[in-house]
PDB file of C-alpha atoms in Angstrom:
ATOM      1  CA  MET A   1      63.855 131.188 179.067  1.00  0.00           C
ATOM      2  CA  SER A   2      65.432 128.971 176.090  1.00  0.00           C
ATOM      3  CA  ALA A   3      66.717 130.265 173.480  1.00  0.00           C
ATOM      4  CA  ALA A   4      64.090 129.733 171.209  1.00  0.00           C
ATOM      5  CA  ASP A   5      62.069 131.443 173.078  1.00  0.00           C
ATOM      6  CA  HIS A   6      64.435 134.944 173.341  1.00  0.00           C
ATOM      7  CA  TRP A   7      64.624 134.798 169.549  1.00  0.00           C
ATOM      8  CA  ASN A   8      61.134 134.155 168.990  1.00  0.00           C
ATOM      9  CA  GLY A   9      60.657 137.544 171.253  1.00  0.00           C
ATOM     10  CA  HIS A  10      63.272 139.361 169.768  1.00  0.00           C
ATOM     11  CA  TYR A  11      61.028 139.064 166.408  1.00  0.00           C
ATOM     12  CA  GLN A  12      57.909 138.975 167.523  1.00  0.00           C
ATOM     13  CA  GLN A  13      58.929 142.881 168.794  1.00  0.00           C
ATOM     14  CA  GLY A  14      59.524 143.443 164.521  1.00  0.00           C
ATOM     15  CA  LYS A  15      62.776 143.384 165.028  1.00  0.00           C
ATOM     16  CA  ASP A  16      65.712 141.976 162.632  1.00  0.00           C
ATOM     17  CA  PHE A  17      69.357 141.617 162.270  1.00  0.00           C
ATOM     18  CA  ARG A  18      72.224 142.845 160.806  1.00  0.00           C
ATOM     19  CA  PRO A  19      71.298 143.934 157.197  1.00  0.00           C
ATOM     20  CA  VAL A  20      73.015 141.586 154.594  1.00  0.00           C
ATOM     21  CA  THR A  21      75.741 144.308 153.248  1.00  0.00           C
ATOM     22  CA  GLU A  22      76.980 144.912 149.531  1.00  0.00           C
ATOM     23  CA  PRO A  23      80.357 143.760 150.395  1.00  0.00           C
ATOM     24  CA  GLU A  24      79.180 140.356 152.236  1.00  0.00           C
ATOM     25  CA  VAL A  25      77.837 139.906 148.643  1.00  0.00           C
ATOM     26  CA  ARG A  26      80.858 140.904 146.806  1.00  0.00           C
ATOM     27  CA  LEU A  27      82.733 138.519 148.932  1.00  0.00           C
ATOM     28  CA  LEU A  28      80.394 135.941 148.505  1.00  0.00           C
ATOM     29  CA  THR A  29      80.856 136.466 144.579  1.00  0.00           C
ATOM     30  CA  GLU A  30      84.626 136.593 144.852  1.00  0.00           C
ATOM     31  CA  HIS A  31      85.414 133.280 146.393  1.00  0.00           C
ATOM     32  CA  LEU A  32      83.032 131.133 145.913  1.00  0.00           C
ATOM     33  CA  ALA A  33      82.276 129.440 142.682  1.00  0.00           C
ATOM     34  CA  PRO A  34      78.743 130.311 140.762  1.00  0.00           C
ATOM     35  CA  GLY A  35      75.851 128.454 142.476  1.00  0.00           C
ATOM     36  CA  THR A  36      74.268 127.449 139.588  1.00  0.00           C
ATOM     37  CA  GLY A  37      73.756 123.318 140.527  1.00  0.00           C
ATOM     38  CA  ARG A  38      74.714 123.205 144.070  1.00  0.00           C
ATOM     39  CA  ARG A  39      72.951 123.414 147.374  1.00  0.00           C
ATOM     40  CA  ALA A  40      73.460 125.629 150.050  1.00  0.00           C
ATOM     41  CA  LEU A  41      72.436 125.640 153.706  1.00  0.00           C
ATOM     42  CA  ASP A  42      72.279 128.776 155.881  1.00  0.00           C
ATOM     43  CA  LEU A  43      72.531 127.977 159.678  1.00  0.00           C
ATOM     44  CA  GLY A  44      70.665 130.516 162.202  1.00  0.00           C
ATOM     45  CA  CYS A  45      69.049 131.769 158.756  1.00  0.00           C
ATOM     46  CA  GLY A  46      66.576 134.402 160.886  1.00  0.00           C
ATOM     47  CA  THR A  47      64.428 136.281 158.453  1.00  0.00           C
ATOM     48  CA  GLY A  48      66.189 134.953 155.472  1.00  0.00           C
ATOM     49  CA  GLU A  49      68.103 137.876 153.867  1.00  0.00           C
ATOM     50  CA  TYR A  50      71.351 136.138 153.602  1.00  0.00           C
ATOM     51  CA  ALA A  51      69.591 132.682 152.339  1.00  0.00           C
ATOM     52  CA  ALA A  52      68.230 135.056 149.771  1.00  0.00           C
ATOM     53  CA  ALA A  53      71.842 136.316 148.722  1.00  0.00           C
ATOM     54  CA  LEU A  54      72.551 132.676 148.064  1.00  0.00           C
ATOM     55  CA  HIS A  55      69.634 131.830 146.224  1.00  0.00           C
ATOM     56  CA  ASP A  56      70.524 135.206 143.778  1.00  0.00           C
ATOM     57  CA  LEU A  57      74.004 133.916 143.348  1.00  0.00           C
ATOM     58  CA  GLY A  58      72.526 130.638 142.265  1.00  0.00           C
ATOM     59  CA  PHE A  59      72.693 128.309 144.902  1.00  0.00           C
ATOM     60  CA  THR A  60      69.552 126.010 145.774  1.00  0.00           C
ATOM     61  CA  THR A  61      69.220 127.176 149.382  1.00  0.00           C
ATOM     62  CA  THR A  62      67.848 125.613 152.604  1.00  0.00           C
ATOM     63  CA  GLY A  63      67.439 128.064 155.800  1.00  0.00           C
ATOM     64  CA  VAL A  64      67.094 126.781 158.799  1.00  0.00           C
ATOM     65  CA  ASP A  65      66.455 128.674 162.320  1.00  0.00           C
ATOM     66  CA  PHE A  66      64.896 127.673 165.915  1.00  0.00           C
ATOM     67  CA  SER A  67      62.805 130.767 166.066  1.00  0.00           C
ATOM     68  CA  GLN A  68      59.558 129.569 164.733  1.00  0.00           C
ATOM     69  CA  VAL A  69      58.492 133.553 164.131  1.00  0.00           C
ATOM     70  CA  ALA A  70      61.693 134.029 162.247  1.00  0.00           C
ATOM     71  CA  VAL A  71      60.998 131.321 160.011  1.00  0.00           C
ATOM     72  CA  ALA A  72      57.323 132.396 159.289  1.00  0.00           C
ATOM     73  CA  THR A  73      58.866 135.943 158.502  1.00  0.00           C
ATOM     74  CA  ALA A  74      61.783 134.448 156.494  1.00  0.00           C
ATOM     75  CA  GLN A  75      59.035 132.246 154.368  1.00  0.00           C
ATOM     76  CA  ALA A  76      56.566 134.970 153.917  1.00  0.00           C
ATOM     77  CA  ARG A  77      59.185 137.254 152.641  1.00  0.00           C
ATOM     78  CA  HIS A  78      60.782 135.240 150.121  1.00  0.00           C
ATOM     79  CA  HIS A  79      57.561 132.552 149.336  1.00  0.00           C
ATOM     80  CA  ASP A  80      58.109 133.705 145.425  1.00  0.00           C
ATOM     81  CA  ARG A  81      61.490 132.561 145.404  1.00  0.00           C
ATOM     82  CA  ASN A  82      61.718 129.022 143.810  1.00  0.00           C
ATOM     83  CA  GLY A  83      64.568 126.768 145.084  1.00  0.00           C
ATOM     84  CA  LEU A  84      64.401 128.827 149.282  1.00  0.00           C
ATOM     85  CA  ASP A  85      63.001 127.326 151.394  1.00  0.00           C
ATOM     86  CA  PHE A  86      63.007 127.893 155.034  1.00  0.00           C
ATOM     87  CA  ARG A  87      62.316 125.280 157.891  1.00  0.00           C
ATOM     88  CA  LEU A  88      62.350 124.886 161.526  1.00  0.00           C
ATOM     89  CA  LEU A  89      64.941 123.215 162.902  1.00  0.00           C
ATOM     90  CA  ASP A  90      66.947 123.723 166.311  1.00  0.00           C
ATOM     91  CA  VAL A  91      70.661 123.382 166.004  1.00  0.00           C
ATOM     92  CA  ASN A  92      71.738 122.758 169.928  1.00  0.00           C
ATOM     93  CA  ARG A  93      68.962 119.920 169.971  1.00  0.00           C
ATOM     94  CA  GLY A  94      69.781 117.299 167.539  1.00  0.00           C
ATOM     95  CA  GLY A  95      68.434 119.069 164.540  1.00  0.00           C
ATOM     96  CA  LEU A  96      71.182 118.997 162.402  1.00  0.00           C
ATOM     97  CA  ASP A  97      71.098 115.058 162.493  1.00  0.00           C
ATOM     98  CA  LEU A  98      67.667 115.734 160.582  1.00  0.00           C
ATOM     99  CA  LEU A  99      69.432 116.780 157.437  1.00  0.00           C
ATOM    100  CA  PRO A 100      70.350 114.192 154.837  1.00  0.00           C
ATOM    101  CA  ALA A 101      74.438 113.485 154.998  1.00  0.00           C
ATOM    102  CA  ALA A 102      76.714 115.027 152.233  1.00  0.00           C
ATOM    103  CA  GLU A 103      74.160 117.185 150.657  1.00  0.00           C
ATOM    104  CA  PHE A 104      75.537 120.803 150.589  1.00  0.00           C
ATOM    105  CA  ASP A 105      78.146 122.421 148.548  1.00  0.00           C
ATOM    106  CA  LEU A 106      78.343 125.534 151.173  1.00  0.00           C
ATOM    107  CA  ILE A 107      77.151 125.741 154.613  1.00  0.00           C
ATOM    108  CA  THR A 108      76.980 129.194 155.980  1.00  0.00           C
ATOM    109  CA  CYS A 109      76.807 130.881 159.647  1.00  0.00           C
ATOM    110  CA  ARG A 110      76.826 134.771 159.751  1.00  0.00           C
ATOM    111  CA  LEU A 111      76.473 135.747 163.058  1.00  0.00           C
ATOM    112  CA  PHE A 112      75.467 132.462 164.536  1.00  0.00           C
ATOM    113  CA  LEU A 113      78.078 130.244 166.301  1.00  0.00           C
ATOM    114  CA  ALA A 114      78.407 132.265 169.212  1.00  0.00           C
ATOM    115  CA  PHE A 115      75.056 131.461 170.061  1.00  0.00           C
ATOM    116  CA  VAL A 116      75.287 127.579 169.587  1.00  0.00           C
ATOM    117  CA  ASP A 117      77.184 124.965 170.807  1.00  0.00           C
ATOM    118  CA  LEU A 118      80.398 125.292 168.728  1.00  0.00           C
ATOM    119  CA  VAL A 119      81.859 121.525 168.150  1.00  0.00           C
ATOM    120  CA  PRO A 120      78.842 119.705 167.876  1.00  0.00           C
ATOM    121  CA  THR A 121      77.626 122.226 165.525  1.00  0.00           C
ATOM    122  CA  VAL A 122      81.056 121.931 163.048  1.00  0.00           C
ATOM    123  CA  ALA A 123      81.108 118.396 163.246  1.00  0.00           C
ATOM    124  CA  GLY A 124      77.338 118.217 162.401  1.00  0.00           C
ATOM    125  CA  THR A 125      78.038 120.971 159.429  1.00  0.00           C
ATOM    126  CA  ARG A 126      80.843 118.658 158.443  1.00  0.00           C
ATOM    127  CA  HIS A 127      78.760 115.490 157.970  1.00  0.00           C
ATOM    128  CA  LEU A 128      76.164 117.600 155.755  1.00  0.00           C
ATOM    129  CA  LEU A 129      78.887 119.016 153.698  1.00  0.00           C
ATOM    130  CA  VAL A 130      79.634 116.889 150.153  1.00  0.00           C
ATOM    131  CA  PRO A 131      83.407 116.249 150.038  1.00  0.00           C
ATOM    132  CA  ALA A 132      85.236 119.724 149.067  1.00  0.00           C
ATOM    133  CA  GLY A 133      82.647 120.958 150.598  1.00  0.00           C
ATOM    134  CA  ARG A 134      82.592 124.686 152.600  1.00  0.00           C
ATOM    135  CA  LEU A 135      81.733 126.220 155.334  1.00  0.00           C
ATOM    136  CA  LEU A 136      81.539 129.952 155.478  1.00  0.00           C
ATOM    137  CA  VAL A 137      81.512 131.226 159.138  1.00  0.00           C
ATOM    138  CA  THR A 138      80.707 135.247 159.705  1.00  0.00           C
ATOM    139  CA  THR A 139      81.460 136.462 163.093  1.00  0.00           C
ATOM    140  CA  PRO A 140      81.830 139.247 165.150  1.00  0.00           C
ATOM    141  CA  LEU A 141      85.130 139.089 167.413  1.00  0.00           C
ATOM    142  CA  ALA A 142      84.678 138.843 171.435  1.00  0.00           C
ATOM    143  CA  GLU A 143      87.679 141.244 171.907  1.00  0.00           C
ATOM    144  CA  ARG A 144      85.757 143.944 169.807  1.00  0.00           C
ATOM    145  CA  GLN A 145      83.000 144.114 171.591  1.00  0.00           C
ATOM    146  CA  GLN A 146      81.509 146.775 174.026  1.00  0.00           C
ATOM    147  CA  ALA A 147      81.859 145.661 177.845  1.00  0.00           C
ATOM    148  CA  GLY A 148      78.756 143.428 177.993  1.00  0.00           C
ATOM    149  CA  ARG A 149      78.186 142.409 174.487  1.00  0.00           C
ATOM    150  CA  GLU A 150      81.358 139.950 174.374  1.00  0.00           C
ATOM    151  CA  SER A 151      79.122 137.162 173.964  1.00  0.00           C
ATOM    152  CA  ILE A 152      78.024 137.902 170.560  1.00  0.00           C
ATOM    153  CA  GLY A 153      81.245 137.276 169.085  1.00  0.00           C
ATOM    154  CA  LEU A 154      83.968 134.170 168.892  1.00  0.00           C
ATOM    155  CA  ARG A 155      86.811 134.441 170.643  1.00  0.00           C
ATOM    156  CA  PRO A 156      90.335 133.650 169.901  1.00  0.00           C
ATOM    157  CA  ALA A 157      90.053 130.526 171.633  1.00  0.00           C
ATOM    158  CA  ASP A 158      86.882 129.882 169.501  1.00  0.00           C
ATOM    159  CA  LEU A 159      88.784 130.405 166.340  1.00  0.00           C
ATOM    160  CA  ASP A 160      91.380 128.293 166.883  1.00  0.00           C
ATOM    161  CA  LEU A 161      89.241 125.080 167.557  1.00  0.00           C
ATOM    162  CA  LEU A 162      86.866 126.188 164.548  1.00  0.00           C
ATOM    163  CA  ARG A 163      90.404 125.844 162.880  1.00  0.00           C
ATOM    164  CA  SER A 164      91.203 122.446 164.148  1.00  0.00           C
ATOM    165  CA  PHE A 165      88.662 120.406 162.276  1.00  0.00           C
ATOM    166  CA  SER A 166      90.971 118.979 159.457  1.00  0.00           C
ATOM    167  CA  TRP A 167      90.138 121.376 157.013  1.00  0.00           C
ATOM    168  CA  THR A 168      92.461 121.652 153.689  1.00  0.00           C
ATOM    169  CA  ALA A 169      92.105 125.100 153.463  1.00  0.00           C
ATOM    170  CA  VAL A 170      91.620 127.650 156.056  1.00  0.00           C
ATOM    171  CA  ALA A 171      90.898 131.605 154.510  1.00  0.00           C
ATOM    172  CA  GLY A 172      89.965 134.558 156.745  1.00  0.00           C
ATOM    173  CA  TYR A 173      88.488 137.891 155.245  1.00  0.00           C
ATOM    174  CA  PRO A 174      87.831 140.923 157.361  1.00  0.00           C
ATOM    175  CA  LEU A 175      84.730 142.820 156.685  1.00  0.00           C
ATOM    176  CA  ASP A 176      83.499 145.888 158.291  1.00  0.00           C
ATOM    177  CA  ASP A 177      84.235 144.582 161.930  1.00  0.00           C
ATOM    178  CA  LEU A 178      83.710 141.333 161.192  1.00  0.00           C
ATOM    179  CA  LEU A 179      85.469 138.375 160.309  1.00  0.00           C
ATOM    180  CA  CYS A 180      84.757 135.748 157.522  1.00  0.00           C
ATOM    181  CA  LEU A 181      86.330 132.143 157.583  1.00  0.00           C
ATOM    182  CA  LEU A 182      86.278 129.930 154.861  1.00  0.00           C
ATOM    183  CA  LEU A 183      86.805 126.344 155.559  1.00  0.00           C
ATOM    184  CA  THR A 184      86.832 124.153 152.888  1.00  0.00           C
ATOM    185  CA  ALA A 185      86.482 120.191 154.063  1.00  0.00           C
ATOM    186  CA  HIS A 186      88.804 117.698 152.242  1.00  0.00           C
ATOM    187  CA  PRO A 187      88.284 116.150 148.735  1.00  0.00           C
ATOM    188  CA  THR A 188      87.534 112.759 150.425  1.00  0.00           C
ATOM    189  CA  LEU A 189      86.055 113.986 153.492  1.00  0.00           C
ATOM    190  CA  ASP A 190      86.320 112.255 156.905  1.00  0.00           C
ATOM    191  CA  ARG A 191      83.285 113.154 158.749  1.00  0.00           C
ATOM    192  CA  THR A 192      84.569 112.022 161.993  1.00  0.00           C
ATOM    193  CA  SER A 193      88.132 113.872 161.931  1.00  0.00           C
ATOM    194  CA  ARG A 194      88.960 116.579 164.192  1.00  0.00           C
TER     195      ARG A 194
END
């Protein structure tokens, strides 16, 4: 079974994902400049709640996911919001190459990076960011998960690898049982550096 099939089944059963919390929205508000006039990309958007929160902060937002069911649900739930759209895109199959380079001021990966190939995904985000753009990663930590559920979080080596991509600034914020990393690209972004 492919990852897309797995998640399609998840969403077809009426399951959702961890709800976006008020502390998460507060973190966005406190650490990001207003979104007005800026573009955001939400990778692994699921049914679109985090993308909608970014939209509510003023960002023109695109959410992408490899689950057709999730994208259809997101489109149905949020169809009335101008400047918020959802697309089917498989990050693990070169999907990031289909998006325009240097287009996004903010890219978010909420509860997503543990399910994709880390290095090509982060390299792809760097290619999509404008100079001084930001990548916001929200993740569980593998070592804090119950036995058998470690795969839903990032391991310390994954976090070290993520930080190694020549960011000009890396800031970490605890959020309940999650970690948020806000990574800022260089103002004269070299998209090939790591």
